[in-house]
Amino acid sequence: MDRTVLFFAAALLLLLAGCASAPKQPTATSAMPADIPQAEMPVLSGGVIVEPEPGPAMSGNRAVIALLDRAQLDNAAGQREAAGASLERALRIEPRNAWLWHELAQLRLTQGQYAQAITLARKSNSFAGRERRVQAMNWKVIANARVAQGDSAGAEQAFKTATELEQAAQTGAMPAF
């Protein structure tokens, strides 16, 4: 009888241990993408440092962050199809995430899928809101795709738009299109 009670007590403890959760880790509310250039902090008269506006919020969703990390690792390893699959999965979770659309546009550009890169960059811009840096990066994708397509006039206009958006991001002003 003692063995039976001991067996059930051990089984109950194992069951309860299986239901316990790990201690909660602090979640990232926003992550700064690695390839966004940081503006230099201008120093005004009197030694006052003006900090640049924060970069775009990439995601607070752990699954999306993990998928983006996986995509970046796959892309760095030359596994572009796997990177694209990870980005597409992340987009199924957060379909309105401008940064994910930009990453996919950038990937399609490196794959030589220029028309799709332009379409994805435009879609990213539609979700970017006031995130001028993301918009500027998207216009650079569009410009590079147009260069590859032989559209030098379109590329020049896209580079001009990207430059205006970068300046607007630094000053906080709205660009005049």
CSV table of C-alpha atoms in Angstrom, one decimal:
chain,number,residue,atom,x,y,z
A,1,MET,CA,0.0,0.0,0.0
A,2,ASP,CA,2.8,2.4,0.8
A,3,ARG,CA,4.3,1.8,-2.6
A,4,THR,CA,1.0,2.6,-4.3
A,5,VAL,CA,0.7,5.9,-2.4
A,6,LEU,CA,4.3,6.8,-3.1
A,7,PHE,CA,3.8,6.0,-6.8
A,8,PHE,CA,0.7,8.2,-7.0
A,9,ALA,CA,2.4,11.0,-5.1
A,10,ALA,CA,5.3,10.9,-7.5
A,11,ALA,CA,3.0,10.8,-10.5
A,12,LEU,CA,1.1,13.8,-9.1
A,13,LEU,CA,4.3,15.7,-8.6
A,14,LEU,CA,5.4,15.0,-12.2
A,15,LEU,CA,2.0,16.1,-13.5
A,16,LEU,CA,2.1,19.3,-11.5
A,17,ALA,CA,5.7,20.0,-12.6
A,18,GLY,CA,4.7,19.6,-16.2
A,19,CYS,CA,2.0,22.2,-15.8
A,20,ALA,CA,4.3,24.8,-14.3
A,21,SER,CA,5.5,27.5,-16.5
A,22,ALA,CA,9.0,29.0,-16.8
A,23,PRO,CA,9.6,32.3,-15.2
A,24,LYS,CA,8.3,35.1,-17.4
A,25,GLN,CA,11.1,36.8,-19.4
A,26,PRO,CA,10.7,40.5,-20.2
A,27,THR,CA,9.4,41.0,-23.7
A,28,ALA,CA,10.8,43.4,-26.1
A,29,THR,CA,8.3,46.1,-26.9
A,30,SER,CA,10.3,47.2,-29.9
A,31,ALA,CA,13.5,46.2,-31.5
A,32,MET,CA,15.6,48.4,-33.7
A,33,PRO,CA,16.5,46.7,-36.9
A,34,ALA,CA,20.2,46.3,-37.3
A,35,ASP,CA,20.6,47.9,-40.7
A,36,ILE,CA,18.9,51.3,-39.9
A,37,PRO,CA,21.7,53.8,-39.8
A,38,GLN,CA,21.9,55.8,-36.6
A,39,ALA,CA,22.0,59.6,-37.2
A,40,GLU,CA,24.8,61.4,-35.6
A,41,MET,CA,23.7,63.5,-32.6
A,42,PRO,CA,24.1,67.1,-33.5
A,43,VAL,CA,25.4,69.3,-30.7
A,44,LEU,CA,23.8,72.7,-30.5
A,45,SER,CA,25.4,75.8,-29.0
A,46,GLY,CA,25.8,75.5,-25.3
A,47,GLY,CA,26.7,71.8,-25.6
A,48,VAL,CA,23.1,70.6,-25.7
A,49,ILE,CA,22.9,67.2,-27.5
A,50,VAL,CA,19.8,66.6,-29.6
A,51,GLU,CA,19.0,62.9,-29.9
A,52,PRO,CA,17.5,61.6,-33.1
A,53,GLU,CA,14.0,60.3,-33.1
A,54,PRO,CA,13.7,56.6,-32.3
A,55,GLY,CA,13.6,54.1,-35.1
A,56,PRO,CA,10.6,52.1,-36.1
A,57,ALA,CA,9.1,49.6,-33.8
A,58,MET,CA,9.8,46.3,-35.4
A,59,SER,CA,7.5,44.0,-33.3
A,60,GLY,CA,6.7,43.1,-29.8
A,61,ASN,CA,5.6,39.6,-30.8
A,62,ARG,CA,8.2,37.0,-29.9
A,63,ALA,CA,7.3,34.6,-32.7
A,64,VAL,CA,7.7,37.4,-35.3
A,65,ILE,CA,11.1,38.4,-33.8
A,66,ALA,CA,12.2,34.8,-33.9
A,67,LEU,CA,11.0,34.4,-37.5
A,68,LEU,CA,12.8,37.6,-38.5
A,69,ASP,CA,16.0,36.5,-36.8
A,70,ARG,CA,15.7,33.1,-38.6
A,71,ALA,CA,15.2,34.9,-41.9
A,72,GLN,CA,18.2,37.1,-41.4
A,73,LEU,CA,20.4,34.1,-40.5
A,74,ASP,CA,19.1,32.2,-43.6
A,75,ASN,CA,19.7,35.2,-45.8
A,76,ALA,CA,23.2,35.6,-44.5
A,77,ALA,CA,23.9,31.9,-45.2
A,78,GLY,CA,22.6,32.3,-48.8
A,79,GLN,CA,19.4,30.4,-48.1
A,80,ARG,CA,17.2,33.0,-49.7
A,81,GLU,CA,14.1,30.7,-50.2
A,82,ALA,CA,14.2,29.7,-46.5
A,83,ALA,CA,14.5,33.4,-45.5
A,84,GLY,CA,11.5,34.3,-47.7
A,85,ALA,CA,9.5,31.5,-46.1
A,86,SER,CA,10.3,32.8,-42.6
A,87,LEU,CA,9.3,36.3,-43.6
A,88,GLU,CA,6.1,35.2,-45.1
A,89,ARG,CA,5.2,33.3,-42.0
A,90,ALA,CA,5.9,36.4,-39.9
A,91,LEU,CA,3.7,38.4,-42.2
A,92,ARG,CA,0.9,35.9,-41.6
A,93,ILE,CA,1.2,36.8,-37.9
A,94,GLU,CA,1.6,40.6,-38.4
A,95,PRO,CA,0.3,41.4,-41.9
A,96,ARG,CA,0.4,45.2,-41.3
A,97,ASN,CA,4.1,45.3,-40.1
A,98,ALA,CA,5.9,47.7,-42.4
A,99,TRP,CA,9.3,46.5,-41.4
A,100,LEU,CA,8.5,42.8,-42.4
A,101,TRP,CA,7.3,44.0,-45.8
A,102,HIS,CA,10.5,46.0,-46.2
A,103,GLU,CA,12.6,43.0,-45.3
A,104,LEU,CA,10.8,40.8,-47.9
A,105,ALA,CA,11.1,43.6,-50.5
A,106,GLN,CA,14.9,43.7,-49.8
A,107,LEU,CA,15.1,39.9,-50.1
A,108,ARG,CA,13.2,39.9,-53.4
A,109,LEU,CA,15.6,42.6,-54.7
A,110,THR,CA,18.6,40.4,-53.9
A,111,GLN,CA,16.9,37.5,-55.6
A,112,GLY,CA,16.5,39.6,-58.8
A,113,GLN,CA,12.7,39.7,-58.6
A,114,TYR,CA,12.6,43.4,-59.3
A,115,ALA,CA,8.9,44.0,-60.0
A,116,GLN,CA,8.0,42.1,-56.9
A,117,ALA,CA,10.5,44.0,-54.8
A,118,ILE,CA,8.9,47.3,-56.0
A,119,THR,CA,5.4,46.0,-55.2
A,120,LEU,CA,6.5,44.9,-51.7
A,121,ALA,CA,8.3,48.1,-50.9
A,122,ARG,CA,5.2,50.1,-51.9
A,123,LYS,CA,3.1,47.8,-49.6
A,124,SER,CA,5.5,48.5,-46.8
A,125,ASN,CA,5.2,52.2,-47.4
A,126,SER,CA,1.4,51.8,-47.1
A,127,PHE,CA,1.8,50.5,-43.6
A,128,ALA,CA,4.8,52.7,-42.5
A,129,GLY,CA,2.7,55.6,-41.3
A,130,ARG,CA,5.0,58.3,-40.1
A,131,GLU,CA,8.1,56.0,-40.0
A,132,ARG,CA,10.1,58.1,-42.5
A,133,ARG,CA,13.3,55.9,-42.2
A,134,VAL,CA,11.4,52.8,-43.3
A,135,GLN,CA,9.8,54.8,-46.1
A,136,ALA,CA,13.3,56.0,-47.2
A,137,MET,CA,14.7,52.5,-47.2
A,138,ASN,CA,11.7,51.3,-49.2
A,139,TRP,CA,12.3,54.0,-51.8
A,140,LYS,CA,16.0,52.9,-52.0
A,141,VAL,CA,14.7,49.4,-52.8
A,142,ILE,CA,12.5,50.8,-55.5
A,143,ALA,CA,15.4,52.9,-56.9
A,144,ASN,CA,17.8,49.9,-57.0
A,145,ALA,CA,15.1,47.7,-58.6
A,146,ARG,CA,14.5,50.4,-61.2
A,147,VAL,CA,18.3,50.7,-61.9
A,148,ALA,CA,18.3,46.9,-62.4
A,149,GLN,CA,15.3,47.2,-64.8
A,150,GLY,CA,17.1,49.9,-66.8
A,151,ASP,CA,14.7,52.7,-65.7
A,152,SER,CA,17.3,55.4,-64.9
A,153,ALA,CA,14.7,58.2,-64.8
A,154,GLY,CA,12.5,56.2,-62.4
A,155,ALA,CA,15.5,55.3,-60.3
A,156,GLU,CA,16.6,58.9,-60.1
A,157,GLN,CA,13.2,60.0,-58.9
A,158,ALA,CA,13.1,57.2,-56.3
A,159,PHE,CA,16.5,58.1,-55.0
A,160,LYS,CA,15.4,61.7,-54.7
A,161,THR,CA,12.3,60.7,-52.7
A,162,ALA,CA,14.5,58.5,-50.4
A,163,THR,CA,16.8,61.4,-49.8
A,164,GLU,CA,13.9,63.7,-48.9
A,165,LEU,CA,12.5,61.2,-46.6
A,166,GLU,CA,15.8,60.7,-44.8
A,167,GLN,CA,16.1,64.4,-44.3
A,168,ALA,CA,12.6,64.6,-43.0
A,169,ALA,CA,13.3,61.7,-40.6
A,170,GLN,CA,16.3,63.7,-39.2
A,171,THR,CA,14.4,67.0,-38.9
A,172,GLY,CA,11.0,65.6,-38.1
A,173,ALA,CA,9.5,67.6,-41.0
A,174,MET,CA,7.1,66.3,-43.5
A,175,PRO,CA,8.6,66.0,-47.0
A,176,ALA,CA,7.0,67.8,-49.9
A,177,PHE,CA,6.2,65.4,-52.7
